[in-house]
Structure formats: structure tokens, C-alpha cells
PDB file of C-alpha atoms in Angstrom:
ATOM      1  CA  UNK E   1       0.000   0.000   0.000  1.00  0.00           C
ATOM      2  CA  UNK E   2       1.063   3.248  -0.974  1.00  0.00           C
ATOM      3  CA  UNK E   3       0.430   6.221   1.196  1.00  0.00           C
ATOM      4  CA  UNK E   4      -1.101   8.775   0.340  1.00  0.00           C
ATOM      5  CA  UNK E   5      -1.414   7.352  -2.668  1.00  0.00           C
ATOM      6  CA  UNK E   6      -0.002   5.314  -5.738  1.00  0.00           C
ATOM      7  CA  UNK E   7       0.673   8.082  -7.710  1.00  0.00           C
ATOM      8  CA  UNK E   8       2.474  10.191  -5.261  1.00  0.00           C
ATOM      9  CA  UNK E   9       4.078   8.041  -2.801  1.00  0.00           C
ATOM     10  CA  UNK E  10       5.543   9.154   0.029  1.00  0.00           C
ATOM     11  CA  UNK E  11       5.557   6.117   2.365  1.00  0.00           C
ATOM     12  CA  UNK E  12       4.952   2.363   1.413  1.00  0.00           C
ATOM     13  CA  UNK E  13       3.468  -0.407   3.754  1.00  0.00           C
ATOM     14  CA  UNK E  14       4.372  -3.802   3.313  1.00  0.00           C
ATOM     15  CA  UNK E  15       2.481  -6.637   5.596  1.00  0.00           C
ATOM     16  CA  UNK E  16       3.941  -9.538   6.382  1.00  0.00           C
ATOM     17  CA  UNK E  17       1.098 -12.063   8.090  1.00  0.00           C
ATOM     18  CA  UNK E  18       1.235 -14.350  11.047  1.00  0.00           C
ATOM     19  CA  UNK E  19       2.233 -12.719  13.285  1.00  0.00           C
ATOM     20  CA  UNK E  20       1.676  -9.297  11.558  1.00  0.00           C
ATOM     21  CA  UNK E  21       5.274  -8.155  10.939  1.00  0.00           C
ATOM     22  CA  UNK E  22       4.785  -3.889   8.840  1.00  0.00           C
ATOM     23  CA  UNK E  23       7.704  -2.720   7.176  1.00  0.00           C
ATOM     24  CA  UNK E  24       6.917   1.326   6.470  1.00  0.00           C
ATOM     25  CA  UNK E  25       9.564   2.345   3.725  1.00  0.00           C
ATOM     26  CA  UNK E  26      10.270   6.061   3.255  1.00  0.00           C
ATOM     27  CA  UNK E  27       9.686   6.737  -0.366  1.00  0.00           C
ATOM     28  CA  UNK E  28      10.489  10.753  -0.651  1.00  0.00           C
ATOM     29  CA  UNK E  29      14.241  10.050  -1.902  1.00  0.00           C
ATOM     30  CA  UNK E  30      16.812  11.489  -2.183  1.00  0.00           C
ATOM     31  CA  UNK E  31      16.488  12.901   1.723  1.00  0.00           C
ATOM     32  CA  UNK E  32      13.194  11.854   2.375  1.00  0.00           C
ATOM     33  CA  UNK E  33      12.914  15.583   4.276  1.00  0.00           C
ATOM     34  CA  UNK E  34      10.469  15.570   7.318  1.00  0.00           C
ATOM     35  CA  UNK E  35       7.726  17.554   6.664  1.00  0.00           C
ATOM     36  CA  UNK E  36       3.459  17.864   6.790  1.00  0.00           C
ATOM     37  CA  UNK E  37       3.260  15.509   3.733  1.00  0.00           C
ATOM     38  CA  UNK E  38       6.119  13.008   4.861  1.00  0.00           C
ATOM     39  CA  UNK E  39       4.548  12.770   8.316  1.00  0.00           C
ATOM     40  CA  UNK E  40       0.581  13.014   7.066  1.00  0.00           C
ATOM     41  CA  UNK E  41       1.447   9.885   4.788  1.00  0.00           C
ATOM     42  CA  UNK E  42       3.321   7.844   7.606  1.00  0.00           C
ATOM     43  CA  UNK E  43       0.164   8.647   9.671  1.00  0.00           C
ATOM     44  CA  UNK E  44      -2.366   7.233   7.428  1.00  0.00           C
ATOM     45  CA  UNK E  45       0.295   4.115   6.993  1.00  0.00           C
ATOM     46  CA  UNK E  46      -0.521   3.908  10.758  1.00  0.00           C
ATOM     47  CA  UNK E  47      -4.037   4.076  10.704  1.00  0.00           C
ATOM     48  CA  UNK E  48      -3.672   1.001   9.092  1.00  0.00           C
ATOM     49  CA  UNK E  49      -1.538  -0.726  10.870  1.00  0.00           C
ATOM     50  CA  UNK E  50      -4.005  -0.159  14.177  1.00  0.00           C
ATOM     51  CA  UNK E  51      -6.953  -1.183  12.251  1.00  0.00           C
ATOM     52  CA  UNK E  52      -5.240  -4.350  11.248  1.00  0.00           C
ATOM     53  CA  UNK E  53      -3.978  -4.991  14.791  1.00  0.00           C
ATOM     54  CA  UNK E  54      -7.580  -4.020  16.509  1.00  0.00           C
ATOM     55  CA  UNK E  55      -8.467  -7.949  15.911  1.00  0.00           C
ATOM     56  CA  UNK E  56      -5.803  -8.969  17.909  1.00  0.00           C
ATOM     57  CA  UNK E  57      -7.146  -7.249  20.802  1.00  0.00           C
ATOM     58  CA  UNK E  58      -3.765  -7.588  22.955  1.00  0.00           C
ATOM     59  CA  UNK E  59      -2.377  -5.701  25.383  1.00  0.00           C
ATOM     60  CA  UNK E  60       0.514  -6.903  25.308  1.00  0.00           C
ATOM     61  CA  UNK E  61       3.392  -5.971  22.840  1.00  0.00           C
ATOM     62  CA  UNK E  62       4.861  -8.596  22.172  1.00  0.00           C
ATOM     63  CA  UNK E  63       1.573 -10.568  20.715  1.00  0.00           C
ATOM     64  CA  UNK E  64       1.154  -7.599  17.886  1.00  0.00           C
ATOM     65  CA  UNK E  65       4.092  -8.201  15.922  1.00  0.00           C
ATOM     66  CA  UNK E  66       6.515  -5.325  15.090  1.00  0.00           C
ATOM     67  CA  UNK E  67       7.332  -2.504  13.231  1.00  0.00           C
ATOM     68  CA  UNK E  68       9.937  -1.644  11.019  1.00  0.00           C
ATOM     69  CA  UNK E  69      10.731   1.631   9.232  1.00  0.00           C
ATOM     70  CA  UNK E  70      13.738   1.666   6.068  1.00  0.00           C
ATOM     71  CA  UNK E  71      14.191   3.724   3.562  1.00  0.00           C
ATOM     72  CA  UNK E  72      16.434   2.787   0.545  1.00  0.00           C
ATOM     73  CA  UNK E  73      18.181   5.640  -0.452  1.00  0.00           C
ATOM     74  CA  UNK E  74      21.227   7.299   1.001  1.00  0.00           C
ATOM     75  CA  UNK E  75      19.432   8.895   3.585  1.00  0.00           C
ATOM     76  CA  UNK E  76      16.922   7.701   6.110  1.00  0.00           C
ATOM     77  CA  UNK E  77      15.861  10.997   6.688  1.00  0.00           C
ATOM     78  CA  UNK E  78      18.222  14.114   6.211  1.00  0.00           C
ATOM     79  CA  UNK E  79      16.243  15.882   8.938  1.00  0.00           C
ATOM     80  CA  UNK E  80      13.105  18.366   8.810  1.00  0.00           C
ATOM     81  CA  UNK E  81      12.642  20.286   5.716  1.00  0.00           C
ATOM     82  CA  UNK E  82      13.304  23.636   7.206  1.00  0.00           C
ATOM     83  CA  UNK E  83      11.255  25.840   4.883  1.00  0.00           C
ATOM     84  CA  UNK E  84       8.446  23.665   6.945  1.00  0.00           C
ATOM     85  CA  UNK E  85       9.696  23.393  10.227  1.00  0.00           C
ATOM     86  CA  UNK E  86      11.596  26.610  10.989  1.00  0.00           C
ATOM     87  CA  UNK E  87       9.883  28.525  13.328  1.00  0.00           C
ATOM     88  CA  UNK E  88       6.469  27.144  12.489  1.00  0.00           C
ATOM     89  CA  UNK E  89       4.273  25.821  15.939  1.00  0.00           C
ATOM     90  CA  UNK E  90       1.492  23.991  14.523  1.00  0.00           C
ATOM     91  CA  UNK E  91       4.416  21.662  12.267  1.00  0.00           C
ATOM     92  CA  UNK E  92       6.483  21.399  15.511  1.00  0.00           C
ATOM     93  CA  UNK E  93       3.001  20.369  17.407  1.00  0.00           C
ATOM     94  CA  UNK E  94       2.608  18.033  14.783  1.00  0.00           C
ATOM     95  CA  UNK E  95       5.507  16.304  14.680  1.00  0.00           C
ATOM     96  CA  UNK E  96       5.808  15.569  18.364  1.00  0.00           C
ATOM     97  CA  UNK E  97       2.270  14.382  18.536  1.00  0.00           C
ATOM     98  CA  UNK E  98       3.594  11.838  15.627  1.00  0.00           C
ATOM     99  CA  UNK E  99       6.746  10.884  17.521  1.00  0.00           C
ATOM    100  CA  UNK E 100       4.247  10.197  20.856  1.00  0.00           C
ATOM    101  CA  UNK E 101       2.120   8.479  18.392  1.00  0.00           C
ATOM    102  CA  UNK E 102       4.882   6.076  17.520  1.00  0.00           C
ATOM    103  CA  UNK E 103       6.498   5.898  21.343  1.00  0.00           C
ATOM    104  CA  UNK E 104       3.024   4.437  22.242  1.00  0.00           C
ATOM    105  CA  UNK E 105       2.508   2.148  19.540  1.00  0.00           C
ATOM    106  CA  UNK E 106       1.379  -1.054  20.506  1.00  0.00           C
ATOM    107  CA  UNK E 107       3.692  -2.750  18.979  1.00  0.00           C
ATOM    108  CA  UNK E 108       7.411  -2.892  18.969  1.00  0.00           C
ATOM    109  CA  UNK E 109       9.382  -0.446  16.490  1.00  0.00           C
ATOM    110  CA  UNK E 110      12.043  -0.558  14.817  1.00  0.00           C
ATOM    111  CA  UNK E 111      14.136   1.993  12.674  1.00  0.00           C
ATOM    112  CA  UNK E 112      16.417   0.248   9.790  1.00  0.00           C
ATOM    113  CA  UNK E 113      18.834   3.000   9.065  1.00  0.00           C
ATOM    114  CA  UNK E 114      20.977   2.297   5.971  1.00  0.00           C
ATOM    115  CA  UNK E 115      22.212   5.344   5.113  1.00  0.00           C
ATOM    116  CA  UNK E 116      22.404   9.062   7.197  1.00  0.00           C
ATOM    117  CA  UNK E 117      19.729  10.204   9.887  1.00  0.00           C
ATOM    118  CA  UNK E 118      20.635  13.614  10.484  1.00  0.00           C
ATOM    119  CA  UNK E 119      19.222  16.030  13.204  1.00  0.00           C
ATOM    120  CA  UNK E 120      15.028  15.530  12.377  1.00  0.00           C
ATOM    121  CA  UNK E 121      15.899  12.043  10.870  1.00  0.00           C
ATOM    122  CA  UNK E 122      17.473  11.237  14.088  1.00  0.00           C
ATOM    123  CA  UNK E 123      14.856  12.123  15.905  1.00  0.00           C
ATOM    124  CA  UNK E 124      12.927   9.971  14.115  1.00  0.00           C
ATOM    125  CA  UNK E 125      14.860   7.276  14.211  1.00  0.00           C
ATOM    126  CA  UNK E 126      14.939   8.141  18.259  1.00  0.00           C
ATOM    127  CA  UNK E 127      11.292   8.141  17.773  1.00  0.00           C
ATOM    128  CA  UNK E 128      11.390   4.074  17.730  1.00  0.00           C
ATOM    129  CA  UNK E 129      11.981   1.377  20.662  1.00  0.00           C
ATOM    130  CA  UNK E 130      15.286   0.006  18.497  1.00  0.00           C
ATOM    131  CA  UNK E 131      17.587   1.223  16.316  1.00  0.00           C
ATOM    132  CA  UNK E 132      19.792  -1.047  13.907  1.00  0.00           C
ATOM    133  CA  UNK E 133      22.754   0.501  11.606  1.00  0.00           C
ATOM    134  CA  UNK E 134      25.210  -0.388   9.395  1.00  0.00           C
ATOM    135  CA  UNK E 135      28.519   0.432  11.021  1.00  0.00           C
ATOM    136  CA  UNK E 136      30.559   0.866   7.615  1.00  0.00           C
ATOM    137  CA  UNK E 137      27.791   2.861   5.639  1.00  0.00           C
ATOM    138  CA  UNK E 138      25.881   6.223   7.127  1.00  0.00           C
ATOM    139  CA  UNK E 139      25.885   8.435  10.137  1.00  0.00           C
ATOM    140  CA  UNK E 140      23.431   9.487  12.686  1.00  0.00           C
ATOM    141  CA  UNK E 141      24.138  12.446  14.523  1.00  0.00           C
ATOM    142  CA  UNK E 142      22.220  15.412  15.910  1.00  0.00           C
ATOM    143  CA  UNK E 143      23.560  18.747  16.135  1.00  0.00           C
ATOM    144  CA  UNK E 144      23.224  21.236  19.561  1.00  0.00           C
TER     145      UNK E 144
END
């Protein structure tokens, strides 16, 4: 499933059945840059995922399967896009309530960084239970 839709995708769901495994790939390459769209699409990719999951009925965690977000470019995320996010409430308000949103999930997450998560893409990434990274290929940093 494409989100928000097949002919401009921004995030793609893939299920995986028994348990139910999602894998949510980031499709805005080359930086996929955080912003209302990005974050709107990933949303819907959630709705989803809890509608799925609302047969299962379980409280706990571990019964729902898990999570996993990718992208497949060389960046996970290179961070908000600023023209967005700089100094603009209502898209910081938004983005934290998606972060909670994914800190509550019931379900395990997991972010599958294969390339750089820088500053908002960290968060992001931060935004999960796990992180996994390969050590010879991307960085993830956050600057002060």
C-alpha cells in the first residue's frame, strides 16, 4: 500500500502475516525531508496498521508483531525540511504528537537505518523502541 497514494508516494506499507510483521519504507528520496506531507502519509500508513492490529485485541506488545521503518536511499531521513519546520508551531506540534504516536505504539518499532539520519531524521529514528545501523555505511548524529 502506498500512502497517500499510488501516484504520489511518500511512504509504502508492506504486511507480512502471522504474526503481523509492517515494514513502512520512506519513499520521498533522495532525503526523504520531514515535513506535513512526509509525516501526514506515515500517519495514514498507521491508521492502518491499528486497524489491522484491533483484531488482535492484545495488550501486550509482544503478541502484535513489530514494526519496522527503512528507507532505501542514502538517507533515512536528512532531517526536517526547514522551509516547513523553521519557526512554524502547529508543524512542531505536529511532529511531536507523531513521535508520541509512535512511542506508544502497541507494537514494537524498529528503525532500519541504511544510510544518514541527520538532526530531524534522528529524531525519528529516536522516535522508535530500536535502532539497527550499518557500522561501515551512514551516520546518525544530531547537532546542539
Amino acid at each position: 500500500m502506498y500512502f497517500p497514494n499510488e501516484e504520489n508516494p511518500l511512504v509504502k506499507l508492506s504486511i507480512y502475516k502471522q504474526p503481523n510483521y509492517f515494514l513502512v519504507e520512506l519513499l520521498d528520496l533522495p532525503e526523504n525531508r520531514i515535513n506535513f506531507q512526509l509525516v501526514s502519509a506515515y500517519n495514514l500508513a498507521l491508521d492502518e496498521i491499528e486497524k489491522i492490529n484491533s483484531s488482535t485485541k492484545s495488550a501486550n506488545r509482544s503478541n502484535n508483531g513489530c514494526l519496522v521503518t527503512c528507507s532505501s536511499g542514502k538517507f533515512f531521513s536528512n532531517g526536517l525540511d526547514v522551509k516547513t519546520a523553521l519557526g512554524n508551531a502547529s508543524f512542531t506540534e505536529y511532529f511531536n504528537k507523531f513521535l508520541v504516536r509512535m512511542l506508544t505504539l502497541n507494537m514494537p518499532t524498529i528503525a532500519a537505518i541504511d544510510g544518514h539520519a541527520f538532526a530531524g531524521g534522528c529524531i525519528l529514528a529516536f522516535g522508535h523502541d530500536y535502532i539497527v545501523m550499518n557500522n561501515k555505511k551512514g551516520f546518525i548524529c544530531m547537532l546542539r
